Each structure stands twice: as structure tokens, then as C-alpha cells.
PDB file of C-alpha atoms in Angstrom:
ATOM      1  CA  UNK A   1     -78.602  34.841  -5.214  1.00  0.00           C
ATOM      2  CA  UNK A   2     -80.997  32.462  -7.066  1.00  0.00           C
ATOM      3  CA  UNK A   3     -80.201  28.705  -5.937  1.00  0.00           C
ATOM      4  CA  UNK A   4     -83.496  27.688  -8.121  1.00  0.00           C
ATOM      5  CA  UNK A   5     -82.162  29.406 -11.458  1.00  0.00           C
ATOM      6  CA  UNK A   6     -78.331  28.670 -10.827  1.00  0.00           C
ATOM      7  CA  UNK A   7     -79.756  24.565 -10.368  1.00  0.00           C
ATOM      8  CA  UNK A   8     -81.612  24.511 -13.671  1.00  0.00           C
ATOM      9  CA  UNK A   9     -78.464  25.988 -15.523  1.00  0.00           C
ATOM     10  CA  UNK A  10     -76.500  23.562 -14.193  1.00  0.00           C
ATOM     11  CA  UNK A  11     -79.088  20.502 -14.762  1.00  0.00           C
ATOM     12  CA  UNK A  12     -79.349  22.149 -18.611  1.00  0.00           C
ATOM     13  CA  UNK A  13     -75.236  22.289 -19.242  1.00  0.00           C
ATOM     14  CA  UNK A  14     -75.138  18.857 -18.066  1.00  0.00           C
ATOM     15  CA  UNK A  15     -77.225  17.223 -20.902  1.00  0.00           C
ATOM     16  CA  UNK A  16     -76.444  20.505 -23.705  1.00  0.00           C
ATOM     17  CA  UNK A  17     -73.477  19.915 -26.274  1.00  0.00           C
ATOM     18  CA  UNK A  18     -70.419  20.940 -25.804  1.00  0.00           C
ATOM     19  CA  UNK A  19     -68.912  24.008 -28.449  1.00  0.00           C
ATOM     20  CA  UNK A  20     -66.735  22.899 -31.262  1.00  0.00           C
ATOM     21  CA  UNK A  21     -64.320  25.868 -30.084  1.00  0.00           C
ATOM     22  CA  UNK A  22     -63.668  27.865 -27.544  1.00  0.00           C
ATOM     23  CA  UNK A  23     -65.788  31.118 -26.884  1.00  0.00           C
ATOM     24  CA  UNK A  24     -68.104  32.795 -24.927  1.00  0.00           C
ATOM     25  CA  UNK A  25     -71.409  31.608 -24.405  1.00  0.00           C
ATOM     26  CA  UNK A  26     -74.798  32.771 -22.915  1.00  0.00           C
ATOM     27  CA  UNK A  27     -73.891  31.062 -19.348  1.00  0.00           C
ATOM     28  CA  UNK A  28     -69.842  32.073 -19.422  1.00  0.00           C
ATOM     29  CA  UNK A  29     -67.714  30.535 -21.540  1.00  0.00           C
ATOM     30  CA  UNK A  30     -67.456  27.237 -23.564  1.00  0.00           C
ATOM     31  CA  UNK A  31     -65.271  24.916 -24.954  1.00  0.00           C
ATOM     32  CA  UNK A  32     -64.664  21.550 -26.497  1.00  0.00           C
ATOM     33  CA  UNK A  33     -65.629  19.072 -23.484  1.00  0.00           C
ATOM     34  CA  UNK A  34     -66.622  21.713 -20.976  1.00  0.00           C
ATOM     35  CA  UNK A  35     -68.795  24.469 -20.418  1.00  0.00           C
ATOM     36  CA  UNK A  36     -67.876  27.281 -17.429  1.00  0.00           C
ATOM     37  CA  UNK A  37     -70.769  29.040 -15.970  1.00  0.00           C
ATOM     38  CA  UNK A  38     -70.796  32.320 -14.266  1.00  0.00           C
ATOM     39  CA  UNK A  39     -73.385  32.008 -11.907  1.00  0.00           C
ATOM     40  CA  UNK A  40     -72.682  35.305  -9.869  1.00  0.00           C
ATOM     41  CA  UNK A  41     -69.978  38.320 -10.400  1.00  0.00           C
ATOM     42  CA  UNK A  42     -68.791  40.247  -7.420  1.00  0.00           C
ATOM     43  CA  UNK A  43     -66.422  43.402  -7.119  1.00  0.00           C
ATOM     44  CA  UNK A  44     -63.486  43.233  -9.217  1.00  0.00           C
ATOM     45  CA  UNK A  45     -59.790  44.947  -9.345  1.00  0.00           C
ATOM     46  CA  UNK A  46     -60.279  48.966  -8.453  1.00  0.00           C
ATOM     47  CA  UNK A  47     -63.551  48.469  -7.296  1.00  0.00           C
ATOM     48  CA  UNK A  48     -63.231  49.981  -3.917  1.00  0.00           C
ATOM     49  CA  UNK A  49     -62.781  48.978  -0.508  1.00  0.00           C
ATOM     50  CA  UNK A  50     -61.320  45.577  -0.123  1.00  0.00           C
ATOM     51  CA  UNK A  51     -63.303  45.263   2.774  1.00  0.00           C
ATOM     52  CA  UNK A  52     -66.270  44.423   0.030  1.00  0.00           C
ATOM     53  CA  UNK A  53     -64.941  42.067  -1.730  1.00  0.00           C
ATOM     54  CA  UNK A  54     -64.018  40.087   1.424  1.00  0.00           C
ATOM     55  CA  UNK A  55     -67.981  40.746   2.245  1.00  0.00           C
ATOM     56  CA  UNK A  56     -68.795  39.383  -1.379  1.00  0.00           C
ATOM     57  CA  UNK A  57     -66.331  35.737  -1.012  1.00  0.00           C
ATOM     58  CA  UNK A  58     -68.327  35.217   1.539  1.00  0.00           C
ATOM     59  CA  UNK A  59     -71.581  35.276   0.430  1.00  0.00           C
ATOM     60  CA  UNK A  60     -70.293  33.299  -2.722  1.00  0.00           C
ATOM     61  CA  UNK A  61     -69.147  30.515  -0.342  1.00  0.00           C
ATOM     62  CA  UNK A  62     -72.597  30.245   1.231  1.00  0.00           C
ATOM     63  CA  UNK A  63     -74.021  30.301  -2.194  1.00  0.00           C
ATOM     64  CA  UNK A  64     -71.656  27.473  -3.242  1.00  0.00           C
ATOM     65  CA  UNK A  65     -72.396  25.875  -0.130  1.00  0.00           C
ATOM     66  CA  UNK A  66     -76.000  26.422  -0.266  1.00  0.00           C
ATOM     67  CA  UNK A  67     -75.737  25.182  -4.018  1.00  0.00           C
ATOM     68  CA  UNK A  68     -73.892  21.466  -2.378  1.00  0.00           C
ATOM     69  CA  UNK A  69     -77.071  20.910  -0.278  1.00  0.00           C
ATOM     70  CA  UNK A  70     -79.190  20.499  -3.159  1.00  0.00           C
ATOM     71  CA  UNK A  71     -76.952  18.772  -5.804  1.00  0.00           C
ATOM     72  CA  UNK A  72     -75.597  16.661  -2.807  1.00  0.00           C
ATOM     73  CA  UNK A  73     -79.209  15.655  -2.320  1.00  0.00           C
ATOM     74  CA  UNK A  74     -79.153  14.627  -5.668  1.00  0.00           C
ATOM     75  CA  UNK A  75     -75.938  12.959  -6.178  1.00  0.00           C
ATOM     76  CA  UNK A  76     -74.697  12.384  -3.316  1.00  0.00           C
ATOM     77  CA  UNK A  77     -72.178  13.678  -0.411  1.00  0.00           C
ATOM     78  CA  UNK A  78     -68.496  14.828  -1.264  1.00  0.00           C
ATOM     79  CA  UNK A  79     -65.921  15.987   0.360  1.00  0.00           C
ATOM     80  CA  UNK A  80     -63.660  19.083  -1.065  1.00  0.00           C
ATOM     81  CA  UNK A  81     -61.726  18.775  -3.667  1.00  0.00           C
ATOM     82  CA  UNK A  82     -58.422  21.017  -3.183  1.00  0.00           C
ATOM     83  CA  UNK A  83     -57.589  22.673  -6.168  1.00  0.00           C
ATOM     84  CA  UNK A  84     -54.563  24.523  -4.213  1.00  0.00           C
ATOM     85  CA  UNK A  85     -52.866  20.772  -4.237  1.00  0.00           C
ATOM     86  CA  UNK A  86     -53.969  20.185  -8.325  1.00  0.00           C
ATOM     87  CA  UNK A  87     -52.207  23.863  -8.561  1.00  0.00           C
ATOM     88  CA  UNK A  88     -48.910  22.951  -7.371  1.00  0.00           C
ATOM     89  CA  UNK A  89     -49.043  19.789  -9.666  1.00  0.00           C
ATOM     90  CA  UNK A  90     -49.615  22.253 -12.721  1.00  0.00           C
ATOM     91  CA  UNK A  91     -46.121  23.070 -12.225  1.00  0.00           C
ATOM     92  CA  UNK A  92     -44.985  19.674 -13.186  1.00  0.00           C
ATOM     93  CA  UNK A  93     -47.655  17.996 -15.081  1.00  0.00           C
ATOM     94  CA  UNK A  94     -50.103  18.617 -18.150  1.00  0.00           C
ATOM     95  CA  UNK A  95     -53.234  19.553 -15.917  1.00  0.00           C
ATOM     96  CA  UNK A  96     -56.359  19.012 -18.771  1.00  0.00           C
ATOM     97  CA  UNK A  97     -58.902  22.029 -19.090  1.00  0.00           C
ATOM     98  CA  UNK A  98     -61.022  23.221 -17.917  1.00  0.00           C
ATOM     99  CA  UNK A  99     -59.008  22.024 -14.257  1.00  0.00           C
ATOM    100  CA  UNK A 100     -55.992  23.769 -15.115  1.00  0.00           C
ATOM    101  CA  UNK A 101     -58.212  27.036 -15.201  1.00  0.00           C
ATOM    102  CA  UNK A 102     -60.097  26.315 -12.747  1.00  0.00           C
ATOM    103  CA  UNK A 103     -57.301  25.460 -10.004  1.00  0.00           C
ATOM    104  CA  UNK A 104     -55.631  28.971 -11.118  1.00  0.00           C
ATOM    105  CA  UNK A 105     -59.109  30.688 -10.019  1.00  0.00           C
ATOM    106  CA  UNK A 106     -60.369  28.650  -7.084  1.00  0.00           C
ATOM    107  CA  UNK A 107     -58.804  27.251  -3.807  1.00  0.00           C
ATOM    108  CA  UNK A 108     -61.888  24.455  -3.597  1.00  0.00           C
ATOM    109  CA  UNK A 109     -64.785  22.931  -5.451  1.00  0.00           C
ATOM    110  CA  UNK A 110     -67.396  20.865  -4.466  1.00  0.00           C
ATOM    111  CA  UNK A 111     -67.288  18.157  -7.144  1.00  0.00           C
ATOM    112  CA  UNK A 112     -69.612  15.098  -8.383  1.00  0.00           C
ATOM    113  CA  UNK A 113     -69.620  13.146 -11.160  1.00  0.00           C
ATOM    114  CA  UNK A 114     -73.669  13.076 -12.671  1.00  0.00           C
ATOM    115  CA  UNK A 115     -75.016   9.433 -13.117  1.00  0.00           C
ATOM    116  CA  UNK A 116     -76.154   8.336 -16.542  1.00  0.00           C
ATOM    117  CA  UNK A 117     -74.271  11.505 -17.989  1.00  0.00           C
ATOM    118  CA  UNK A 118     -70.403  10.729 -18.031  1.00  0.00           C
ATOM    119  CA  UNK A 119     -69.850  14.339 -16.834  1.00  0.00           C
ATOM    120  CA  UNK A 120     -69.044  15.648 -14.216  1.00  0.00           C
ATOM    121  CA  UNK A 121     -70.132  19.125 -12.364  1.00  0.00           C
ATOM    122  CA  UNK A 122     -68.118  21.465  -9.965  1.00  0.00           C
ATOM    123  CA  UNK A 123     -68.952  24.466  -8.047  1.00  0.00           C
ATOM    124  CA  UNK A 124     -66.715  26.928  -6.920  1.00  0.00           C
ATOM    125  CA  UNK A 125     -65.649  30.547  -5.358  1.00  0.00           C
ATOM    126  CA  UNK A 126     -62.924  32.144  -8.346  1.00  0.00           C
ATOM    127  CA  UNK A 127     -61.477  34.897  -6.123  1.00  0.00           C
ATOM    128  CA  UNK A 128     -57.597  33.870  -6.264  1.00  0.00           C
ATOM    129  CA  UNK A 129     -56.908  36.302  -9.558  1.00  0.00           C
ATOM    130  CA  UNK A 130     -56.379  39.912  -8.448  1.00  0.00           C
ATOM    131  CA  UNK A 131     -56.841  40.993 -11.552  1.00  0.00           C
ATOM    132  CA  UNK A 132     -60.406  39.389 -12.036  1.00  0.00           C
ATOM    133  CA  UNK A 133     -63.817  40.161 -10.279  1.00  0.00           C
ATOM    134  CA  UNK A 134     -64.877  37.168  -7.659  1.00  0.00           C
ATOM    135  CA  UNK A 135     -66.983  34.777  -9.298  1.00  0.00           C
ATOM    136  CA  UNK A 136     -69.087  31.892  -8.783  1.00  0.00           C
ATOM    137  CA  UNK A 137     -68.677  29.221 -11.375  1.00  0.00           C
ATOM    138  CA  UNK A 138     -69.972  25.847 -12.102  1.00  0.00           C
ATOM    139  CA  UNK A 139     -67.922  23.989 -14.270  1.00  0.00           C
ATOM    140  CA  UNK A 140     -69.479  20.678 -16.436  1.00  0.00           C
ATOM    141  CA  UNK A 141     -67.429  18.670 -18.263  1.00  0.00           C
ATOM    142  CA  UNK A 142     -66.446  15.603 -19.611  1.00  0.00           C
ATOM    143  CA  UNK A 143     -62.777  15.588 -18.367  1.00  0.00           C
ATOM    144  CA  UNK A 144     -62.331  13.740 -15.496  1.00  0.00           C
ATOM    145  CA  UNK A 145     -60.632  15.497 -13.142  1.00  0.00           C
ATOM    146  CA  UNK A 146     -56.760  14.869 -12.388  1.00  0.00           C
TER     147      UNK A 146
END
């Protein structure tokens, strides 16, 4: 894992334009007000012994975690934000993307809003999808979250 590379993609997304539509891009995918970045891929459906991917959350949670220490540095301490609870409210409410996709991936994010940018980064473990390899993502946007 490469803190140094995954903290200059994320310093780059925050200042680079957002796509008119949605569609893959060279960090993940992008979208009108948000870019998703896959910062690391781990084991996926069928790819052997669960016992793995348990092995590769957890080294994506230190890498998210190692990933707060710097930006918190920068921007200062957060607590978790629970995506479980913003889940549950998807089931009554109009939950804005990228959140809504993000909650449906991710249990928790560490979150900050960026000074002097009006958007806002989050960093998070995507392992709730059994159908989808475990991921670390950073998500910048310009949604504020819900």
C-alpha cells in the first residue's frame, strides 16, 4: 500500500473537474459532482478462502486509517461517520450520490470537508457487497453529505 501515491490522488481529485457524465475514469469512476477512487482492490466473490479476504479488510482498514493520520494532519480530526445509520435512512429518503453508493459499500468513512475547495473527501473500506471485490475508495465531491 502506497499512502504517498494514494495522498497525491486524492489532493489532485480535489482541485480536477468533475465529468459531465457518468463513467469510468483513470482513478475509478466519475460523475457529475463526484469522483470515486479505487485506491486498492482486494479478493473478490470466488476468490478462495474467505479467510483472505477477512486478512485483506484488514489491511484496508489500517490503510484507511493510516490514510486519516495524514489528511487529519491536514484538515483536521474527525470522528466516524456511520454510513450503516445513512443506509437505513436510504430506505425512506432520497440519499444524493455518490452517499447513497457509498453507504451500500461501506459501514464507515473517515470524512472532512477541504478548506478553500467546497468539497469534501471520504475514505473508506467497500467490503459490504458479496458480489464485489473489497476495495478502498476515496470519494471527493461536492455533495454535502446527508
Amino acid at each position: 500500500m502506497n499512502i504517498a501515491r494514494h495522498i497525491a490522488l486524492i489532493d489532485e481529485l480535489c482541485f480536477r473537474p468533475f465529468p459531465a457524465e457518468r463513467g469510468p475514469s483513470d482513478a475509478g469512476l466519475g460523475a457529475p459532482g463526484h469522483h470515486v477512487a479505487i485506491l486498492e482492490s482486494g479478493p473478490g466473490p470466488g476468490d478462495g478462502d474467505p479467510a483472505d479476504a477477512a486478512v485483506a479488510v484488514d489491511d484496508f482498514e489500517k490503510g484507511r486509517d493510516a490514510l486519516y493520520e495524514v489528511l487529519a494532519s491536514r484538515w483536521g480530526d474527525v470522528g466516524p461517520f456511520n454510513l450503516r445509520t445513512l443506509l437505513l435512512r436510504t430506505e425512506r429518503e432520497d440519499i444524493p450520490e455518490p452517499w447513497a453508493g457509498l453507504c451500500a459499500r461501506a459501514d464507515m468513512a473517515w470524512l472532512w470537508e477541504v478548506p478553500g475547495t467546497a468539497r469534501w473527501v471520504a475514505v473508506a473500506v467497500a467490503d459490504r457487497d458479496p458480489y464485489d471485490g473489497i476495495r478502498l475508495l476515496a470519494v471527493v465531491t461536492d455533495t454535502v453529505p446527508p
